[in-house]
mmCIF file of C-alpha atoms and ligand atoms in Angstrom:
data_model
loop_
_atom_site.group_PDB
_atom_site.id
_atom_site.type_symbol
_atom_site.label_atom_id
_atom_site.label_comp_id
_atom_site.label_asym_id
_atom_site.label_seq_id
_atom_site.Cartn_x
_atom_site.Cartn_y
_atom_site.Cartn_z
ATOM 1 C CA MET A 1 107.925 62.200 70.650
ATOM 2 C CA LYS A 2 106.629 62.728 74.140
ATOM 3 C CA LEU A 3 110.127 62.641 75.493
ATOM 4 C CA LYS A 4 111.277 65.192 72.872
ATOM 5 C CA LEU A 5 108.473 67.519 73.930
ATOM 6 C CA ALA A 6 109.358 67.087 77.626
ATOM 7 C CA VAL A 7 113.045 67.849 76.916
ATOM 8 C CA SER A 8 112.053 70.976 74.920
ATOM 9 C CA LEU A 9 109.774 72.190 77.767
ATOM 10 C CA PHE A 10 112.531 71.594 80.299
ATOM 11 C CA VAL A 11 115.014 73.622 78.143
ATOM 12 C CA ILE A 12 112.475 76.483 77.846
ATOM 13 C CA PHE A 13 111.871 76.311 81.666
ATOM 14 C CA CYS A 14 115.634 76.464 82.409
ATOM 15 C CA LEU A 15 116.141 79.350 79.992
ATOM 16 C CA ASN A 16 113.322 81.249 81.668
ATOM 17 C CA GLN A 17 114.765 80.627 85.097
ATOM 18 C CA SER A 18 118.210 81.809 84.171
ATOM 19 C CA GLN A 19 116.748 84.831 82.312
ATOM 20 C CA ALA A 20 114.393 85.974 85.115
ATOM 21 C CA LYS A 21 115.235 89.518 85.894
ATOM 22 C CA GLU A 22 115.174 90.165 89.609
ATOM 23 C CA ILE A 23 113.943 93.211 91.500
ATOM 24 C CA ALA A 24 113.597 94.144 95.175
ATOM 25 C CA ILE A 25 111.323 96.950 96.372
ATOM 26 C CA THR A 26 112.190 99.686 98.855
ATOM 27 C CA PHE A 27 110.194 102.638 100.232
ATOM 28 C CA ASP A 28 111.899 105.805 101.377
ATOM 29 C CA ASP A 29 110.902 108.662 103.765
ATOM 30 C CA SER A 30 108.586 106.511 105.999
ATOM 31 C CA PRO A 31 106.587 107.651 107.930
ATOM 32 C CA ARG A 32 106.047 110.172 105.148
ATOM 33 C CA HIS A 33 103.522 113.014 105.788
ATOM 34 C CA ALA A 34 100.031 111.901 104.879
ATOM 35 C CA THR A 35 98.452 114.908 103.149
ATOM 36 C CA GLY A 36 95.188 113.849 101.579
ATOM 37 C CA TYR A 37 93.789 110.655 100.036
ATOM 38 C CA PHE A 38 94.589 108.356 103.044
ATOM 39 C CA ASP A 39 95.525 109.178 106.617
ATOM 40 C CA GLY A 40 98.860 107.657 107.691
ATOM 41 C CA LYS A 41 97.507 104.591 109.336
ATOM 42 C CA THR A 42 95.129 103.752 106.495
ATOM 43 C CA ARG A 43 98.038 104.122 104.068
ATOM 44 C CA ALA A 44 100.191 101.693 106.010
ATOM 45 C CA LEU A 45 97.450 99.112 106.305
ATOM 46 C CA LYS A 46 96.532 99.355 102.589
ATOM 47 C CA LEU A 47 100.201 99.051 101.580
ATOM 48 C CA ILE A 48 100.781 96.032 103.818
ATOM 49 C CA GLU A 49 97.628 94.386 102.465
ATOM 50 C CA GLN A 50 98.578 94.987 98.894
ATOM 51 C CA LEU A 51 102.073 93.547 99.397
ATOM 52 C CA LYS A 52 100.636 90.482 101.058
ATOM 53 C CA GLN A 53 97.885 89.991 98.534
ATOM 54 C CA HIS A 54 100.420 90.017 95.681
ATOM 55 C CA ASP A 55 102.897 87.755 97.400
ATOM 56 C CA VAL A 56 105.626 90.422 97.563
ATOM 57 C CA PRO A 57 108.448 89.168 99.842
ATOM 58 C CA GLN A 58 110.335 91.411 102.291
ATOM 59 C CA VAL A 59 110.522 95.050 101.314
ATOM 60 C CA ALA A 60 112.445 97.744 103.187
ATOM 61 C CA PHE A 61 111.301 101.068 104.718
ATOM 62 C CA PHE A 62 114.045 103.645 104.914
ATOM 63 C CA SER A 63 112.883 105.765 107.727
ATOM 64 C CA VAL A 64 113.374 109.286 108.982
ATOM 65 C CA SER A 65 113.499 109.400 112.768
ATOM 66 C CA SER A 66 112.399 113.018 113.232
ATOM 67 C CA ARG A 67 108.987 111.903 112.045
ATOM 68 C CA LEU A 68 108.485 109.470 114.831
ATOM 69 C CA ASP A 69 105.440 110.890 116.647
ATOM 70 C CA LYS A 70 102.934 108.436 118.068
ATOM 71 C CA GLU A 71 101.238 107.750 114.767
ATOM 72 C CA GLY A 72 104.636 107.493 112.964
ATOM 73 C CA ILE A 73 105.793 104.865 115.417
ATOM 74 C CA GLU A 74 102.619 102.977 115.003
ATOM 75 C CA ARG A 75 103.071 102.880 111.245
ATOM 76 C CA LEU A 76 106.683 101.606 111.429
ATOM 77 C CA LYS A 77 105.625 98.993 113.880
ATOM 78 C CA LEU A 78 102.890 97.800 111.438
ATOM 79 C CA TYR A 79 105.538 97.437 108.635
ATOM 80 C CA ALA A 80 108.007 95.622 110.937
ATOM 81 C CA ASN A 81 105.337 93.321 112.277
ATOM 82 C CA ALA A 82 104.387 92.437 108.659
ATOM 83 C CA GLY A 83 107.916 91.054 108.198
ATOM 84 C CA HIS A 84 109.456 94.088 106.440
ATOM 85 C CA VAL A 85 112.761 95.803 107.108
ATOM 86 C CA ILE A 86 113.109 99.135 108.902
ATOM 87 C CA ALA A 87 116.328 100.931 108.023
ATOM 88 C CA ASN A 88 118.135 104.304 108.335
ATOM 89 C CA HIS A 89 117.438 107.268 106.146
ATOM 90 C CA THR A 90 118.897 109.903 108.598
ATOM 91 C CA HIS A 91 117.140 111.920 111.300
ATOM 92 C CA ASN A 92 115.670 114.720 109.299
ATOM 93 C CA HIS A 93 116.545 114.084 105.674
ATOM 94 C CA PRO A 94 119.333 116.574 105.123
ATOM 95 C CA ASN A 95 121.022 117.317 101.771
ATOM 96 C CA PHE A 96 124.612 116.221 102.176
ATOM 97 C CA ASN A 97 125.727 118.925 99.748
ATOM 98 C CA GLN A 98 124.602 121.521 102.317
ATOM 99 C CA LEU A 99 126.134 119.957 105.496
ATOM 100 C CA THR A 100 129.604 119.362 106.808
ATOM 101 C CA LEU A 101 130.734 115.759 107.353
ATOM 102 C CA ALA A 102 130.510 116.193 111.143
ATOM 103 C CA GLN A 103 126.861 117.459 110.957
ATOM 104 C CA TYR A 104 125.913 114.670 108.589
ATOM 105 C CA GLN A 105 127.496 111.986 110.778
ATOM 106 C CA GLU A 106 125.610 113.300 113.801
ATOM 107 C CA ASN A 107 122.341 113.201 111.869
ATOM 108 C CA PHE A 108 122.999 109.583 110.807
ATOM 109 C CA LEU A 109 123.919 108.415 114.319
ATOM 110 C CA LEU A 110 120.941 110.026 115.911
ATOM 111 C CA ALA A 111 118.690 108.105 113.444
ATOM 112 C CA ASP A 112 120.621 104.945 114.309
ATOM 113 C CA GLU A 113 119.884 105.421 117.948
ATOM 114 C CA LYS A 114 116.200 106.057 117.447
ATOM 115 C CA LEU A 115 115.461 103.481 114.738
ATOM 116 C CA SER A 116 117.461 100.601 115.914
ATOM 117 C CA THR A 117 114.878 99.875 118.682
ATOM 118 C CA PHE A 118 112.404 98.685 116.015
ATOM 119 C CA LYS A 119 111.883 95.056 115.305
ATOM 120 C CA ASN A 120 113.378 93.961 111.966
ATOM 121 C CA TYR A 121 115.819 96.907 111.976
ATOM 122 C CA LYS A 122 118.754 96.468 109.710
ATOM 123 C CA LYS A 123 121.953 98.458 109.532
ATOM 124 C CA TRP A 124 121.274 99.659 106.044
ATOM 125 C CA PHE A 125 121.701 103.306 105.152
ATOM 126 C CA ARG A 126 119.980 105.100 102.257
ATOM 127 C CA PHE A 127 121.443 108.590 101.486
ATOM 128 C CA PRO A 128 118.683 111.149 101.131
ATOM 129 C CA TYR A 129 118.489 112.379 97.501
ATOM 130 C CA LEU A 130 121.110 109.655 96.913
ATOM 131 C CA ARG A 131 123.808 112.278 97.693
ATOM 132 C CA GLU A 132 126.843 110.541 99.066
ATOM 133 C CA GLY A 133 129.167 113.510 99.490
ATOM 134 C CA ASP A 134 130.249 116.182 97.053
ATOM 135 C CA THR A 135 133.913 116.330 98.225
ATOM 136 C CA GLN A 136 136.380 113.475 98.777
ATOM 137 C CA GLU A 137 136.481 114.248 102.496
ATOM 138 C CA LYS A 138 132.765 113.961 102.860
ATOM 139 C CA ARG A 139 132.378 110.940 100.682
ATOM 140 C CA ASP A 140 135.202 108.944 102.255
ATOM 141 C CA GLY A 141 134.235 110.205 105.707
ATOM 142 C CA MET A 142 130.726 108.730 105.396
ATOM 143 C CA ARG A 143 132.089 105.545 103.822
ATOM 144 C CA LYS A 144 134.245 105.049 106.898
ATOM 145 C CA THR A 145 131.414 105.920 109.354
ATOM 146 C CA LEU A 146 129.124 103.392 107.689
ATOM 147 C CA ALA A 147 131.876 100.710 107.854
ATOM 148 C CA ASP A 148 132.802 101.565 111.470
ATOM 149 C CA ASN A 149 129.159 101.113 112.474
ATOM 150 C CA GLY A 150 128.622 97.973 110.573
ATOM 151 C CA TYR A 151 126.326 99.520 107.972
ATOM 152 C CA LEU A 152 125.682 98.743 104.347
ATOM 153 C CA ASN A 153 125.295 101.496 101.810
ATOM 154 C CA ALA A 154 121.739 100.625 100.718
ATOM 155 C CA TYR A 155 122.071 101.866 97.139
ATOM 156 C CA ILE A 156 119.357 101.801 94.531
ATOM 157 C CA THR A 157 119.708 100.820 90.902
ATOM 158 C CA LEU A 158 116.249 101.934 89.622
ATOM 159 C CA ASN A 159 115.530 105.630 89.923
ATOM 160 C CA ASN A 160 112.298 107.523 89.189
ATOM 161 C CA TYR A 161 110.243 110.509 90.240
ATOM 162 C CA ASP A 162 107.330 108.720 91.883
ATOM 163 C CA TRP A 163 107.185 111.483 94.455
ATOM 164 C CA HIS A 164 106.206 113.904 91.718
ATOM 165 C CA ILE A 165 103.513 111.547 90.455
ATOM 166 C CA GLU A 166 102.121 111.608 94.038
ATOM 167 C CA SER A 167 102.093 115.376 94.046
ATOM 168 C CA LEU A 168 100.172 115.536 90.776
ATOM 169 C CA PHE A 169 97.661 112.987 92.140
ATOM 170 C CA GLN A 170 97.148 114.734 95.492
ATOM 171 C CA ASN A 171 96.999 118.264 94.003
ATOM 172 C CA THR A 172 94.319 117.199 91.552
ATOM 173 C CA ILE A 173 92.205 115.695 94.373
ATOM 174 C CA LYS A 174 92.695 118.841 96.460
ATOM 175 C CA GLN A 175 91.203 120.850 93.628
ATOM 176 C CA GLY A 176 88.099 118.685 93.773
ATOM 177 C CA ILE A 177 88.765 117.090 90.351
ATOM 178 C CA ALA A 178 87.734 113.437 90.070
ATOM 179 C CA ILE A 179 90.461 111.018 88.996
ATOM 180 C CA ASP A 180 89.816 107.846 86.945
ATOM 181 C CA MET A 181 91.694 105.392 89.148
ATOM 182 C CA GLN A 182 92.209 102.859 86.305
ATOM 183 C CA ARG A 183 93.870 105.541 84.135
ATOM 184 C CA MET A 184 95.881 106.742 87.135
ATOM 185 C CA SER A 185 97.129 103.193 87.743
ATOM 186 C CA GLN A 186 98.088 102.754 84.073
ATOM 187 C CA PHE A 187 99.997 106.025 84.064
ATOM 188 C CA TYR A 188 101.879 105.175 87.252
ATOM 189 C CA VAL A 189 102.769 101.613 86.093
ATOM 190 C CA GLU A 190 103.768 102.760 82.635
ATOM 191 C CA GLN A 191 106.150 105.508 83.920
ATOM 192 C CA LEU A 192 107.811 103.145 86.401
ATOM 193 C CA ILE A 193 108.213 100.285 83.984
ATOM 194 C CA ASP A 194 109.731 102.637 81.382
ATOM 195 C CA SER A 195 112.479 103.760 83.835
ATOM 196 C CA ILE A 196 112.932 100.222 85.133
ATOM 197 C CA ASN A 197 113.589 98.833 81.701
ATOM 198 C CA TYR A 198 115.837 101.741 80.878
ATOM 199 C CA TYR A 199 118.169 101.173 83.843
ATOM 200 C CA ASP A 200 118.113 97.410 83.258
ATOM 201 C CA GLU A 201 119.314 97.908 79.678
ATOM 202 C CA LEU A 202 121.920 100.363 80.925
ATOM 203 C CA ALA A 203 123.161 97.810 83.421
ATOM 204 C CA ILE A 204 123.345 95.022 80.803
ATOM 205 C CA LYS A 205 125.244 97.321 78.458
ATOM 206 C CA HIS A 206 127.925 98.162 81.043
ATOM 207 C CA LEU A 207 127.958 95.060 83.224
ATOM 208 C CA GLY A 208 127.136 92.335 80.735
ATOM 209 C CA TYR A 209 124.345 90.968 82.860
ATOM 210 C CA SER A 210 121.152 92.031 84.525
ATOM 211 C CA PRO A 211 121.922 92.565 88.245
ATOM 212 C CA LYS A 212 119.618 92.029 91.136
ATOM 213 C CA HIS A 213 117.833 95.400 91.098
ATOM 214 C CA VAL A 214 116.734 97.673 93.890
ATOM 215 C CA LEU A 215 113.717 99.854 93.079
ATOM 216 C CA LEU A 216 113.426 103.198 94.766
ATOM 217 C CA LEU A 217 109.844 104.130 95.766
ATOM 218 C CA HIS A 218 108.435 106.267 98.497
ATOM 219 C CA GLU A 219 105.944 105.538 101.327
ATOM 220 C CA MET A 220 103.063 107.386 99.749
ATOM 221 C CA ASP A 221 99.334 106.962 98.928
ATOM 222 C CA ILE A 222 99.956 106.093 95.256
ATOM 223 C CA SER A 223 102.398 103.378 96.380
ATOM 224 C CA ALA A 224 99.695 101.865 98.609
ATOM 225 C CA LEU A 225 97.120 102.163 95.836
ATOM 226 C CA PHE A 226 99.024 100.806 92.901
ATOM 227 C CA ILE A 227 101.942 98.600 94.112
ATOM 228 C CA GLY A 228 99.888 95.542 93.297
ATOM 229 C CA ASP A 229 99.324 96.662 89.708
ATOM 230 C CA LEU A 230 102.986 97.464 89.320
ATOM 231 C CA VAL A 231 104.000 94.043 90.630
ATOM 232 C CA THR A 232 101.507 92.264 88.343
ATOM 233 C CA GLU A 233 102.851 94.064 85.250
ATOM 234 C CA LEU A 234 106.500 93.395 86.338
ATOM 235 C CA ARG A 235 105.760 89.679 86.624
ATOM 236 C CA LYS A 236 103.952 89.748 83.240
ATOM 237 C CA GLN A 237 107.199 91.149 81.766
ATOM 238 C CA GLY A 238 109.262 88.342 83.224
ATOM 239 C CA TRP A 239 110.541 89.926 86.425
ATOM 240 C CA LYS A 240 110.790 88.059 89.715
ATOM 241 C CA ILE A 241 110.213 90.040 92.951
ATOM 242 C CA ILE A 242 112.918 89.130 95.479
ATOM 243 C CA PRO A 243 113.579 90.014 99.130
ATOM 244 C CA VAL A 244 115.708 93.173 99.595
ATOM 245 C CA GLU A 245 118.222 91.120 101.608
ATOM 246 C CA ASP A 246 118.724 89.017 98.483
ATOM 247 C CA ALA A 247 119.286 91.973 96.158
ATOM 248 C CA TYR A 248 122.156 93.185 98.300
ATOM 249 C CA THR A 249 124.142 89.991 97.577
ATOM 250 C CA ASP A 250 124.737 91.043 93.955
ATOM 251 C CA LYS A 251 128.345 91.672 92.822
ATOM 252 C CA ILE A 252 127.521 95.392 92.467
ATOM 253 C CA THR A 253 126.889 95.638 96.200
ATOM 254 C CA ASP A 254 130.622 95.986 96.767
ATOM 255 C CA TYR A 255 131.132 98.433 93.900
ATOM 256 C CA GLN A 256 132.588 101.748 94.980
ATOM 257 C CA THR A 257 133.048 104.450 92.472
ATOM 258 C CA THR A 258 136.266 106.513 92.631
ATOM 259 C CA ARG A 259 134.406 109.559 91.286
ATOM 260 C CA ILE A 260 132.899 112.339 93.306
ATOM 261 C CA PHE A 261 129.236 112.928 92.353
ATOM 262 C CA LYS A 262 127.492 116.149 93.345
ATOM 263 C CA PHE A 263 124.225 114.527 92.233
ATOM 264 C CA ASN A 264 124.262 110.772 92.318
ATOM 265 C CA PRO A 265 122.276 108.868 89.700
ATOM 266 C CA GLY A 266 122.137 105.493 91.578
ATOM 267 C CA ARG A 267 124.487 102.567 91.274
ATOM 268 C CA VAL A 268 123.796 101.619 87.673
ATOM 269 C CA GLY A 269 124.247 105.242 86.659
ATOM 270 C CA GLU A 270 127.572 105.422 88.545
ATOM 271 C CA ILE A 271 128.832 102.320 86.854
ATOM 272 C CA ALA A 272 127.805 103.713 83.454
ATOM 273 C CA ARG A 273 129.618 107.000 84.200
ATOM 274 C CA ASP A 274 132.767 105.130 85.335
ATOM 275 C CA LYS A 275 132.609 103.159 82.073
ATOM 276 C CA GLY A 276 132.689 106.388 80.118
ATOM 277 C CA GLN A 277 129.045 107.217 79.492
ATOM 278 C CA LYS A 278 128.465 110.912 80.141
ATOM 279 C CA LYS A 279 124.811 111.365 79.052
ATOM 280 C CA ASN A 280 121.479 109.902 80.003
ATOM 281 C CA LEU A 281 122.453 108.709 83.455
ATOM 282 C CA TRP A 282 118.971 109.781 84.469
ATOM 283 C CA HIS A 283 116.020 108.384 82.523
ATOM 284 C CA HIS A 284 113.961 110.977 80.672
ATOM 285 C CA SER A 285 110.905 110.412 82.880
ATOM 286 C CA LEU A 286 112.852 111.872 85.796
ATOM 287 C CA ASP A 287 111.559 115.261 84.876
ATOM 288 C CA GLU A 288 108.726 117.154 86.566
ATOM 289 C CA LYS A 289 107.447 118.896 83.392
ATOM 290 C CA TYR A 290 107.528 115.677 81.428
ATOM 291 C CA LEU A 291 105.488 113.844 84.000
ATOM 292 C CA GLU A 292 102.955 116.742 84.335
ATOM 293 C CA GLN A 293 102.394 116.744 80.608
ATOM 294 C CA LYS A 294 101.871 112.968 80.468
ATOM 295 C CA PHE A 295 99.608 113.089 83.561
ATOM 296 C CA ASN A 296 97.468 115.779 81.930
ATOM 297 C CA GLN A 297 97.184 113.750 78.725
ATOM 298 C CA GLN A 298 96.842 110.291 80.113
ATOM 299 C CA VAL A 299 94.936 110.761 83.434
ATOM 300 C CA LEU A 300 93.030 114.001 82.978
ATOM 301 C CA MET A 301 92.577 113.521 79.248
ATOM 302 C CA GLN A 302 93.477 117.181 78.560
HETATM 303 ZN ZN1 ZN B 1 114.299 110.349 101.027
#
C-alpha cells in the first residue's frame, strides 16, 4: 500500500515537472525616465531587492544608450552587479518604420559601442516597439546586421501594455489621489496573467507545446513595486521562472517568419499569423481604453 502511494506520488511529481510552464522576465527601456513615485536609484534598488527576495533568476535589461547619464550608468551597474543581463535596445529608441535601414543600423551600432562596456553585457537585441522592418530590404538588412555582429534577436512571446498601467498609476498620484496599493497590485497582476495565459494558449494551439516564454515588461516603478506579487501568482498557477539565457534555447528561437509585419505582435503572434490566424494576434488587454476603464473600476472603485 505504501509502495503504491509512493509510486502514485512519483507519477504526479513527474507529470508536474513535465507540465511546468516556463517563463523568463525581461525589462525594456532601462534606464527609463523616473517621473514620480520613486527616483531612479530607489527604483533600481527596490527592483533588485524584490527579484532577490522572490528567488527570480537572471532577468535582462534591454537598455537605451542615449539615457546613460551619471545616474543612468549607476542604475545599469546595479543591475549588472546583481547578476542580471544588460542588452541592446538601440541608442535612442527609434521607430524602425520611420527610419531607413542605414539610419537604423547606425543607431544599433552606437548602442552596441556604448553598452558593451557593461559587465554582464550580452549581444541580444530587442527591437523597439517590436518593429523589425516594414519592407523586405529593412527586415533582411537588420537580420544580416545582427548575424554579422554575433547578435541574437531577443524576441518576446508575451506582450502587454504594462507601460500604460504605469501611466495610469503615476498620473493618479500626480493628481494627489491616494491609491490602495493592494488593489493596485491585484489589478496589475490580473492584467498581466490574463495576457500571459492568452499567449500561452495561442502557442499551444499553433505549436503543440508550451514554449519557454519571454515576458516583456518595462523598467518602471510598478515593476519594482509588484514584480514579487506577479511572480508569486505565476508560481501558484504552475509556472516556473527561468533565466533569460535558458528561454532563448527554445526551438522557436530560430524561427524566422517570411512575412513582413508593419506592426509585430511578438514571436507567438508571428507563428499564429504564419499558421493562418488573422485575428486576435494581440490580446484584448493591449488597449489603453480597456485598461483605463478597468483601472477606474478596480483600483479607484469608480
Ligand atoms: Zn522599448
